[in-house]
Amino acid sequence: MSDLTGIRTPFYLYDLDLLKKTVSIASAEARRFGYFIHYAIKANNDPVISSIIRDNGLGADCVSGNEVQKSLEYGFPNSTIVYAGVGKTDEEIKLALAEEIFCLNCESAEELDVIKEIARLYGMKARVALRVNPAIEADTHRNITTGLDENKFGISLPHLKNALDICSNSEEIEFTGLHFHIGSQITSLGPYRRLCEKVNNIWREFDITAYGGSMLNLGGGFGIDYNDPEHNSIPDFKSFFEVFKRYLKLPAGTDVRFELGRSLVGQCGRIVTRVLYTKKGVGKKFVITDAGMTELMRPSLYQARHHIINTTSTGRTEKYDVVGPVCESTDVFGKDVVLPETVRGDIIHILSCGAYAGSMTLNFNLRDRAPAVYESGGRILSHNEINDLRGFGSVLMP
Ligand code: LLP
């Protein structure tokens, strides 16, 4: 690992070699079955990360107009961009139509009406997939399931027929097929097998082919190993895609797609932070770092645990609560974390921070935004090398 001592903390450190390896394995495994992957840019919208993914031929999966705009800026072809979201504004829908993206993943009959109206106004045809809420348990944290009746996402089955009929009766809509996403950080394959069975039934029962549907987007959600990231840094994409190959029973030639986020980028990033203080509490010790929930919100929001290591000390171990400096009691990275005896100035790494860390930063307490640092071949990349990777020439970055 590179020498990081001179760099101002906290920062996100991205291992570009691991990223490239992960993306290339995922792409190769998907290609075996003719599947296409859209990168869920919400997981990490960093320009260098996104550009490497673009260079591997993946499309983009967006959930806001700004993400659509950014994906285009990053060079994802418009024909590879999909856009989901329960609350698309009129401006965002207009943008998606004007940029002629691959399709809007529509989440309600009410939204279909608005898309129709905007398309009519502009004399355009809107390519639309219907996002279906399949009412499937994803076996993950309650706050990151998306495919249950209680979730706001997608069109629930009792309303699907109506939505399909709106599509087929509307000049302005070109129906492409169905979209699903059942949740995130799903680490077993059972939920995906159940999803396939559900999709097969829905396709048959609603006769999706008769409505002109030939595309199936199964979303993302494949999880990573937060407990042992150093030994298990690349998810088992082979087994993941094989489940779909084995259990999906759809008409030959169906265009099958995925929207992977965390599984592609989660393990390539870590937060590098410095210990400001070690403080004695009552019956416990705190390690206070210069990174906080503003740089990584997951532990505060979902009680997520990230592996934490002290890369400076090697002494005998103790238990610490590792906390940030932010004015919130939930600004805690981990309780009872076993670390070598830790002192002010030590460098701490919080692992598995490539997904939903940098893209979920908060400006709370008017904290500075932590920068990104990129590593490849065991050394930190220079600005010029970074600009080359982005593919925009060397003038854009300071
Ligand atoms: N497609 C759709 C429609 C989604 O809503 C999501 C994630 C994805 C794809 C990508 O899912 P992935 O492959 O990354 O699991 N902030 C939470 C995760 C929220 C995920 C929301 N949707 C976390 O930090 O765990």
GROMACS .gro file of C-alpha atoms and ligand atoms in nm:
model
  423
    1MET     CA    1   0.000   0.000   0.000
    2SER     CA    2   0.114   0.354  -0.079
    3ASP     CA    3   0.256   0.596   0.175
    4LEU     CA    4  -0.041   0.804   0.285
    5THR     CA    5   0.117   0.991   0.573
    6GLY     CA    6   0.146   1.330   0.404
    7ILE     CA    7  -0.213   1.352   0.283
    8ARG     CA    8  -0.468   1.560   0.471
    9THR     CA    9  -0.737   1.344   0.628
   10PRO     CA   10  -1.011   1.239   0.603
   11PHE     CA   11  -1.027   1.119   0.244
   12TYR     CA   12  -1.171   0.839   0.035
   13LEU     CA   13  -0.903   0.610  -0.100
   14TYR     CA   14  -1.000   0.416  -0.410
   15ASP     CA   15  -0.811   0.108  -0.527
   16LEU     CA   16  -0.855   0.132  -0.904
   17ASP     CA   17  -0.693  -0.205  -0.969
   18LEU     CA   18  -0.955  -0.379  -0.756
   19LEU     CA   19  -1.230  -0.176  -0.922
   20LYS     CA   20  -1.114  -0.272  -1.271
   21LYS     CA   21  -1.084  -0.637  -1.176
   22THR     CA   22  -1.429  -0.642  -1.016
   23VAL     CA   23  -1.600  -0.470  -1.309
   24SER     CA   24  -1.427  -0.688  -1.564
   25ILE     CA   25  -1.527  -1.009  -1.384
   26ALA     CA   26  -1.888  -0.890  -1.347
   27SER     CA   27  -1.905  -0.794  -1.716
   28ALA     CA   28  -1.756  -1.123  -1.831
   29GLU     CA   29  -1.999  -1.325  -1.620
   30ALA     CA   30  -2.298  -1.124  -1.746
   31ARG     CA   31  -2.184  -1.152  -2.107
   32ARG     CA   32  -2.184  -1.533  -2.086
   33PHE     CA   33  -2.563  -1.517  -2.087
   34GLY     CA   34  -2.605  -1.204  -2.300
   35TYR     CA   35  -2.704  -0.991  -1.998
   36PHE     CA   36  -2.637  -0.617  -1.991
   37ILE     CA   37  -2.533  -0.423  -1.677
   38HIS     CA   38  -2.624  -0.065  -1.595
   39TYR     CA   39  -2.409   0.084  -1.320
   40ALA     CA   40  -2.624   0.229  -1.038
   41ILE     CA   41  -2.447   0.561  -1.022
   42LYS     CA   42  -2.613   0.644  -0.690
   43ALA     CA   43  -2.368   0.403  -0.528
   44ASN     CA   44  -2.075   0.626  -0.619
   45ASN     CA   45  -2.086   0.915  -0.864
   46ASP     CA   46  -1.713   0.987  -0.847
   47PRO     CA   47  -1.591   1.088  -1.197
   48VAL     CA   48  -1.293   0.853  -1.206
   49ILE     CA   49  -1.485   0.552  -1.076
   50SER     CA   50  -1.771   0.621  -1.317
   51SER     CA   51  -1.534   0.666  -1.610
   52ILE     CA   52  -1.363   0.333  -1.549
   53ILE     CA   53  -1.703   0.167  -1.542
   54ARG     CA   54  -1.807   0.348  -1.860
   55ASP     CA   55  -1.488   0.228  -2.030
   56ASN     CA   56  -1.590  -0.130  -1.951
   57GLY     CA   57  -1.903  -0.082  -2.162
   58LEU     CA   58  -2.162  -0.069  -1.884
   59GLY     CA   59  -2.464   0.160  -1.904
   60ALA     CA   60  -2.588   0.389  -1.626
   61ASP     CA   61  -2.881   0.354  -1.390
   62CYS     CA   62  -3.001   0.690  -1.255
   63VAL     CA   63  -3.250   0.808  -0.995
   64SER     CA   64  -3.253   1.182  -1.060
   65GLY     CA   65  -3.225   1.427  -1.346
   66ASN     CA   66  -2.886   1.533  -1.215
   67GLU     CA   67  -2.766   1.174  -1.226
   68VAL     CA   68  -2.885   1.150  -1.588
   69GLN     CA   69  -2.700   1.472  -1.664
   70LYS     CA   70  -2.383   1.354  -1.488
   71SER     CA   71  -2.391   1.017  -1.663
   72LEU     CA   72  -2.408   1.194  -1.999
   73GLU     CA   73  -2.123   1.424  -1.893
   74TYR     CA   74  -1.919   1.119  -1.795
   75GLY     CA   75  -1.969   0.982  -2.143
   76PHE     CA   76  -2.225   0.706  -2.088
   77PRO     CA   77  -2.411   0.685  -2.423
   78ASN     CA   78  -2.773   0.804  -2.391
   79SER     CA   79  -2.892   0.473  -2.530
   80THR     CA   80  -2.750   0.296  -2.221
   81ILE     CA   81  -2.911   0.515  -1.954
   82VAL     CA   82  -3.216   0.413  -1.752
   83TYR     CA   83  -3.392   0.635  -1.502
   84ALA     CA   84  -3.610   0.521  -1.208
   85GLY     CA   85  -3.758   0.711  -0.914
   86VAL     CA   86  -4.099   0.750  -0.750
   87GLY     CA   87  -4.090   1.130  -0.763
   88LYS     CA   88  -3.963   1.244  -1.100
   89THR     CA   89  -4.035   1.612  -1.158
   90ASP     CA   90  -4.172   1.742  -1.488
   91GLU     CA   91  -3.828   1.893  -1.561
   92GLU     CA   92  -3.656   1.562  -1.499
   93ILE     CA   93  -3.897   1.378  -1.729
   94LYS     CA   94  -3.844   1.645  -1.997
   95LEU     CA   95  -3.469   1.604  -1.965
   96ALA     CA   96  -3.490   1.225  -2.003
   97LEU     CA   97  -3.706   1.261  -2.313
   98ALA     CA   98  -3.494   1.535  -2.467
   99GLU     CA   99  -3.178   1.331  -2.414
  100GLU     CA  100  -3.348   1.021  -2.558
  101ILE     CA  101  -3.225   0.787  -2.287
  102PHE     CA  102  -3.291   0.413  -2.318
  103CYS     CA  103  -3.599   0.422  -2.095
  104LEU     CA  104  -3.778   0.568  -1.800
  105ASN     CA  105  -3.859   0.312  -1.531
  106CYS     CA  106  -4.206   0.432  -1.443
  107GLU     CA  107  -4.330   0.377  -1.088
  108SER     CA  108  -4.705   0.452  -1.103
  109ALA     CA  109  -5.007   0.500  -1.330
  110GLU     CA  110  -5.011   0.860  -1.211
  111GLU     CA  111  -4.656   0.910  -1.337
  112LEU     CA  112  -4.751   0.749  -1.670
  113ASP     CA  113  -5.014   1.017  -1.720
  114VAL     CA  114  -4.758   1.292  -1.665
  115ILE     CA  115  -4.502   1.125  -1.896
  116LYS     CA  116  -4.773   1.095  -2.162
  117GLU     CA  117  -4.864   1.459  -2.134
  118ILE     CA  118  -4.506   1.584  -2.150
  119ALA     CA  119  -4.428   1.356  -2.446
  120ARG     CA  120  -4.737   1.486  -2.628
  121LEU     CA  121  -4.634   1.846  -2.560
  122TYR     CA  122  -4.294   1.781  -2.714
  123GLY     CA  123  -4.422   1.565  -2.997
  124MET     CA  124  -4.209   1.276  -2.876
  125LYS     CA  125  -4.252   0.912  -2.793
  126ALA     CA  126  -4.143   0.809  -2.443
  127ARG     CA  127  -3.976   0.472  -2.398
  128VAL     CA  128  -4.109   0.334  -2.072
  129ALA     CA  129  -4.056   0.023  -1.862
  130LEU     CA  130  -4.297  -0.041  -1.576
  131ARG     CA  131  -4.133  -0.089  -1.238
  132VAL     CA  132  -4.325  -0.362  -1.061
  133ASN     CA  133  -4.331  -0.410  -0.686
  134PRO     CA  134  -4.326  -0.790  -0.664
  135ALA     CA  135  -4.394  -0.811  -0.287
  136ILE     CA  136  -4.084  -1.020  -0.221
  137GLU     CA  137  -3.886  -1.041   0.102
  138ALA     CA  138  -3.523  -0.961   0.020
  139ASP     CA  139  -3.371  -1.092   0.347
  140THR     CA  140  -3.183  -0.770   0.413
  141HIS     CA  141  -3.201  -0.474   0.652
  142ARG     CA  142  -3.557  -0.341   0.680
  143ASN     CA  143  -3.453   0.005   0.566
  144ILE     CA  144  -3.305  -0.113   0.238
  145THR     CA  145  -3.576  -0.346   0.110
  146THR     CA  146  -3.768  -0.194  -0.177
  147GLY     CA  147  -3.993  -0.468  -0.312
  148LEU     CA  148  -4.250  -0.510  -0.034
  149ASP     CA  149  -4.608  -0.386  -0.027
  150GLU     CA  150  -4.510  -0.143   0.247
  151ASN     CA  151  -4.245   0.020   0.023
  152LYS     CA  152  -4.320   0.322  -0.190
  153PHE     CA  153  -4.143   0.179  -0.494
  154GLY     CA  154  -4.296   0.036  -0.810
  155ILE     CA  155  -4.644  -0.050  -0.927
  156SER     CA  156  -4.810  -0.309  -0.707
  157LEU     CA  157  -4.956  -0.614  -0.879
  158PRO     CA  158  -5.324  -0.515  -0.842
  159HIS     CA  159  -5.248  -0.200  -1.043
  160LEU     CA  160  -5.025  -0.350  -1.310
  161LYS     CA  161  -5.297  -0.434  -1.563
  162ASN     CA  162  -5.424  -0.078  -1.557
  163ALA     CA  163  -5.072   0.057  -1.614
  164LEU     CA  164  -5.015  -0.183  -1.904
  165ASP     CA  165  -5.343  -0.074  -2.061
  166ILE     CA  166  -5.248   0.293  -2.030
  167CYS     CA  167  -4.925   0.212  -2.217
  168SER     CA  168  -5.094   0.020  -2.493
  169ASN     CA  169  -5.366   0.284  -2.541
  170SER     CA  170  -5.124   0.569  -2.561
  171GLU     CA  171  -4.960   0.699  -2.879
  172GLU     CA  172  -4.692   0.873  -2.678
  173ILE     CA  173  -4.565   0.568  -2.496
  174GLU     CA  174  -4.348   0.291  -2.627
  175PHE     CA  175  -4.364   0.010  -2.372
  176THR     CA  176  -4.029  -0.170  -2.344
  177GLY     CA  177  -4.087  -0.419  -2.063
  178LEU     CA  178  -4.066  -0.466  -1.687
  179HIS     CA  179  -3.832  -0.339  -1.417
  180PHE     CA  180  -3.781  -0.483  -1.068
  181HIS     CA  181  -3.555  -0.405  -0.773
  182ILE     CA  182  -3.618  -0.587  -0.448
  183GLY     CA  183  -3.358  -0.434  -0.217
  184SER     CA  184  -2.993  -0.386  -0.149
  185GLN     CA  185  -2.709  -0.572   0.029
  186ILE     CA  186  -2.871  -0.908  -0.046
  187THR     CA  187  -2.611  -1.171   0.036
  188SER     CA  188  -2.796  -1.494  -0.034
  189LEU     CA  189  -2.929  -1.606  -0.368
  190GLY     CA  190  -3.268  -1.729  -0.240
  191PRO     CA  191  -3.444  -1.394  -0.285
  192TYR     CA  192  -3.323  -1.381  -0.647
  193ARG     CA  193  -3.453  -1.729  -0.718
  194ARG     CA  194  -3.789  -1.621  -0.573
  195LEU     CA  195  -3.775  -1.308  -0.787
  196CYS     CA  196  -3.722  -1.517  -1.103
  197GLU     CA  197  -4.021  -1.735  -1.020
  198LYS     CA  198  -4.234  -1.427  -0.955
  199VAL     CA  199  -4.120  -1.265  -1.280
  200ASN     CA  200  -4.202  -1.581  -1.478
  201ASN     CA  201  -4.554  -1.581  -1.334
  202ILE     CA  202  -4.610  -1.211  -1.391
  203TRP     CA  203  -4.483  -1.234  -1.749
  204ARG     CA  204  -4.725  -1.517  -1.820
  205GLU     CA  205  -5.025  -1.392  -1.621
  206PHE     CA  206  -5.017  -1.040  -1.767
  207ASP     CA  207  -4.903  -1.157  -2.111
  208ILE     CA  208  -4.624  -0.901  -2.121
  209THR     CA  209  -4.513  -1.017  -2.465
  210ALA     CA  210  -4.857  -0.937  -2.607
  211TYR     CA  211  -4.816  -0.582  -2.475
  212GLY     CA  212  -4.491  -0.555  -2.673
  213GLY     CA  213  -4.259  -0.610  -2.377
  214SER     CA  214  -3.925  -0.765  -2.464
  215MET     CA  215  -3.696  -0.617  -2.198
  216LEU     CA  216  -3.657  -0.727  -1.837
  217ASN     CA  217  -3.454  -0.519  -1.592
  218LEU     CA  218  -3.397  -0.705  -1.266
  219GLY     CA  219  -3.237  -0.418  -1.072
  220GLY     CA  220  -2.940  -0.466  -0.844
  221GLY     CA  221  -2.896  -0.539  -0.478
  222PHE     CA  222  -2.622  -0.802  -0.479
  223GLY     CA  223  -2.435  -0.764  -0.150
  224ILE     CA  224  -2.071  -0.751  -0.044
  225ASP     CA  225  -1.883  -0.895   0.255
  226TYR     CA  226  -1.854  -0.615   0.511
  227ASN     CA  227  -1.712  -0.852   0.774
  228ASP     CA  228  -1.410  -0.978   0.586
  229PRO     CA  229  -1.353  -0.744   0.293
  230GLU     CA  230  -0.981  -0.807   0.271
  231HIS     CA  231  -1.025  -1.176   0.199
  232ASN     CA  232  -1.351  -1.154   0.012
  233SER     CA  233  -1.312  -0.848  -0.203
  234ILE     CA  234  -1.496  -0.959  -0.519
  235PRO     CA  235  -1.855  -1.086  -0.497
  236ASP     CA  236  -1.940  -1.418  -0.658
  237PHE     CA  237  -2.088  -1.279  -0.981
  238LYS     CA  238  -2.070  -1.621  -1.144
  239SER     CA  239  -2.322  -1.773  -0.904
  240PHE     CA  240  -2.531  -1.456  -0.910
  241PHE     CA  241  -2.590  -1.457  -1.286
  242GLU     CA  242  -2.627  -1.834  -1.298
  243VAL     CA  243  -2.937  -1.809  -1.078
  244PHE     CA  244  -3.110  -1.599  -1.340
  245LYS     CA  245  -2.995  -1.819  -1.624
  246ARG     CA  246  -3.130  -2.120  -1.440
  247TYR     CA  247  -3.462  -1.991  -1.308
  248LEU     CA  248  -3.585  -1.731  -1.556
  249LYS     CA  249  -3.828  -1.885  -1.807
  250LEU     CA  250  -3.902  -1.611  -2.058
  251PRO     CA  251  -3.948  -1.599  -2.434
  252ALA     CA  252  -3.622  -1.650  -2.624
  253GLY     CA  253  -3.452  -1.324  -2.712
  254THR     CA  254  -3.574  -1.134  -2.405
  255ASP     CA  255  -3.330  -0.850  -2.336
  256VAL     CA  256  -3.223  -0.909  -1.972
  257ARG     CA  257  -3.054  -0.630  -1.778
  258PHE     CA  258  -2.927  -0.556  -1.427
  259GLU     CA  259  -2.851  -0.243  -1.226
  260LEU     CA  260  -2.556  -0.321  -1.005
  261GLY     CA  261  -2.414  -0.063  -0.766
  262ARG     CA  262  -2.261  -0.180  -0.440
  263SER     CA  263  -2.128  -0.512  -0.573
  264LEU     CA  264  -1.919  -0.328  -0.835
  265VAL     CA  265  -1.771  -0.048  -0.625
  266GLY     CA  266  -1.825  -0.127  -0.256
  267GLN     CA  267  -1.494  -0.293  -0.182
  268CYS     CA  268  -1.267  -0.066  -0.384
  269GLY     CA  269  -1.301   0.228  -0.145
  270ARG     CA  270  -1.200   0.300   0.212
  271ILE     CA  271  -1.203   0.606   0.431
  272VAL     CA  272  -0.866   0.709   0.565
  273THR     CA  273  -0.900   0.908   0.885
  274ARG     CA  274  -0.676   1.029   1.167
  275VAL     CA  275  -0.733   0.986   1.537
  276LEU     CA  276  -0.789   1.324   1.697
  277TYR     CA  277  -0.829   1.201   2.053
  278THR     CA  278  -0.863   0.885   2.255
  279LYS     CA  279  -1.091   0.971   2.541
  280LYS     CA  280  -1.173   0.779   2.859
  281GLY     CA  281  -1.544   0.738   2.925
  282VAL     CA  282  -1.719   0.551   3.204
  283GLY     CA  283  -1.640   0.186   3.149
  284LYS     CA  284  -1.526   0.247   2.792
  285LYS     CA  285  -1.279   0.426   2.572
  286PHE     CA  286  -1.359   0.637   2.270
  287VAL     CA  287  -1.145   0.679   1.962
  288ILE     CA  288  -1.247   1.009   1.804
  289THR     CA  289  -1.160   1.032   1.435
  290ASP     CA  290  -1.157   1.327   1.199
  291ALA     CA  291  -1.408   1.145   0.973
  292GLY     CA  292  -1.768   1.126   1.085
  293MET     CA  293  -2.118   1.038   0.971
  294THR     CA  294  -2.084   1.321   0.720
  295GLU     CA  295  -1.842   1.097   0.525
  296LEU     CA  296  -2.010   0.764   0.602
  297MET     CA  297  -2.372   0.772   0.707
  298ARG     CA  298  -2.445   0.399   0.688
  299PRO     CA  299  -2.371   0.307   1.051
  300SER     CA  300  -2.592   0.592   1.179
  301LEU     CA  301  -2.871   0.519   0.934
  302TYR     CA  302  -2.884   0.138   0.923
  303GLN     CA  303  -2.665   0.025   1.212
  304ALA     CA  304  -2.428  -0.095   0.940
  305ARG     CA  305  -2.091  -0.232   1.053
  306HIS     CA  306  -1.778  -0.162   0.854
  307HIS     CA  307  -1.447  -0.330   0.924
  308ILE     CA  308  -1.214  -0.081   1.097
  309ILE     CA  309  -0.836  -0.113   1.120
  310ASN     CA  310  -0.557   0.089   1.275
  311THR     CA  311  -0.271   0.096   1.024
  312THR     CA  312  -0.025   0.276   1.257
  313SER     CA  313  -0.017   0.083   1.584
  314THR     CA  314   0.062  -0.279   1.646
  315GLY     CA  315   0.037  -0.289   2.029
  316ARG     CA  316  -0.184  -0.517   2.239
  317THR     CA  317  -0.552  -0.488   2.157
  318GLU     CA  318  -0.827  -0.305   2.340
  319LYS     CA  319  -1.194  -0.234   2.278
  320TYR     CA  320  -1.299   0.113   2.165
  321ASP     CA  321  -1.608   0.291   2.050
  322VAL     CA  322  -1.492   0.455   1.727
  323VAL     CA  323  -1.681   0.781   1.682
  324GLY     CA  324  -1.674   1.090   1.463
  325PRO     CA  325  -1.664   1.459   1.556
  326VAL     CA  326  -2.018   1.544   1.439
  327CYS     CA  327  -2.272   1.687   1.679
  328GLU     CA  328  -2.498   1.378   1.683
  329SER     CA  329  -2.500   1.088   1.926
  330THR     CA  330  -2.545   0.844   1.637
  331ASP     CA  331  -2.215   0.959   1.486
  332VAL     CA  332  -2.059   0.622   1.574
  333PHE     CA  333  -1.867   0.399   1.331
  334GLY     CA  334  -1.855   0.102   1.565
  335LYS     CA  335  -1.897   0.004   1.928
  336ASP     CA  336  -1.651  -0.227   2.105
  337VAL     CA  337  -1.420  -0.234   1.807
  338VAL     CA  338  -1.105  -0.433   1.878
  339LEU     CA  339  -0.798  -0.227   1.782
  340PRO     CA  340  -0.435  -0.222   1.884
  341GLU     CA  341  -0.375   0.036   2.154
  342THR     CA  342  -0.462   0.358   1.973
  343VAL     CA  343  -0.326   0.708   2.027
  344ARG     CA  344  -0.372   1.056   1.885
  345GLY     CA  345  -0.234   1.079   1.530
  346ASP     CA  346  -0.287   0.712   1.441
  347ILE     CA  347  -0.432   0.640   1.099
  348ILE     CA  348  -0.755   0.443   1.089
  349HIS     CA  349  -0.904   0.284   0.779
  350ILE     CA  350  -1.276   0.219   0.750
  351LEU     CA  351  -1.317  -0.047   0.484
  352SER     CA  352  -1.587  -0.120   0.224
  353CYS     CA  353  -1.659   0.250   0.165
  354GLY     CA  354  -1.672   0.245  -0.215
  355ALA     CA  355  -2.053   0.241  -0.221
  356TYR     CA  356  -2.302   0.468  -0.045
  357ALA     CA  357  -2.032   0.659   0.142
  358GLY     CA  358  -1.897   0.939  -0.078
  359SER     CA  359  -2.228   0.964  -0.265
  360MET     CA  360  -2.422   1.008   0.061
  361THR     CA  361  -2.209   1.280   0.218
  362LEU     CA  362  -2.372   1.542   0.437
  363ASN     CA  363  -2.284   1.906   0.468
  364PHE     CA  364  -2.402   1.902   0.831
  365ASN     CA  365  -2.195   2.111   1.077
  366LEU     CA  366  -2.059   2.282   0.764
  367ARG     CA  367  -1.797   2.013   0.739
  368ASP     CA  368  -1.550   2.020   0.451
  369ARG     CA  369  -1.612   1.769   0.176
  370ALA     CA  370  -1.358   1.487   0.194
  371PRO     CA  371  -1.161   1.449  -0.129
  372ALA     CA  372  -1.094   1.132  -0.325
  373VAL     CA  373  -0.746   0.986  -0.369
  374TYR     CA  374  -0.680   0.710  -0.622
  375GLU     CA  375  -0.433   0.428  -0.600
  376SER     CA  376  -0.310   0.193  -0.871
  377GLY     CA  377  -0.005  -0.032  -0.894
  378GLY     CA  378   0.070   0.037  -0.527
  379ARG     CA  379   0.103   0.414  -0.564
  380ILE     CA  380  -0.110   0.727  -0.555
  381LEU     CA  381  -0.202   0.866  -0.897
  382SER     CA  382  -0.112   1.219  -1.005
  383HIS     CA  383  -0.366   1.472  -1.132
  384ASN     CA  384  -0.260   1.416  -1.492
  385GLU     CA  385  -0.300   1.041  -1.462
  386ILE     CA  386  -0.644   1.092  -1.309
  387ASN     CA  387  -0.752   1.324  -1.590
  388ASP     CA  388  -0.636   1.070  -1.845
  389LEU     CA  389  -0.853   0.808  -1.678
  390ARG     CA  390  -1.154   1.033  -1.690
  391GLY     CA  391  -1.097   1.071  -2.061
  392PHE     CA  392  -1.154   1.446  -2.066
  393GLY     CA  393  -0.797   1.565  -2.125
  394SER     CA  394  -0.585   1.724  -1.855
  395VAL     CA  395  -0.747   2.065  -1.823
  396LEU     CA  396  -1.058   1.992  -1.623
  397MET     CA  397  -0.918   1.907  -1.283
  398PRO     CA  398  -0.734   2.157  -1.067
  399LLP     N1  399  -3.166  -0.008  -0.895
  399LLP     C1  400  -3.253   0.057  -0.817
  399LLP     C2  401  -3.384   0.089  -0.870
  399LLP     C3  402  -3.219   0.091  -0.685
  399LLP     O1  403  -3.307   0.152  -0.608
  399LLP     C4  404  -3.090   0.058  -0.636
  399LLP     C5  405  -3.051   0.092  -0.498
  399LLP     C6  406  -3.000  -0.009  -0.722
  399LLP     C7  407  -3.043  -0.041  -0.851
  399LLP     C8  408  -2.861  -0.047  -0.680
  399LLP     O2  409  -2.862  -0.135  -0.575
  399LLP     P1  410  -2.726  -0.202  -0.526
  399LLP     O3  411  -2.677  -0.297  -0.634
  399LLP     O4  412  -2.627  -0.093  -0.504
  399LLP     O5  413  -2.763  -0.268  -0.400
  399LLP     N2  414  -2.794   0.355   0.089
  399LLP     C9  415  -2.818   0.215   0.114
  399LLP    C10  416  -2.853   0.142  -0.012
  399LLP    C11  417  -2.974   0.197  -0.081
  399LLP    C12  418  -2.997   0.131  -0.215
  399LLP    C13  419  -3.107   0.199  -0.288
  399LLP     N3  420  -3.131   0.148  -0.418
  399LLP    C14  421  -2.697   0.155   0.184
  399LLP     O6  422  -2.601   0.228   0.211
  399LLP     O7  423  -2.696   0.038   0.218
   0.00000   0.00000   0.00000
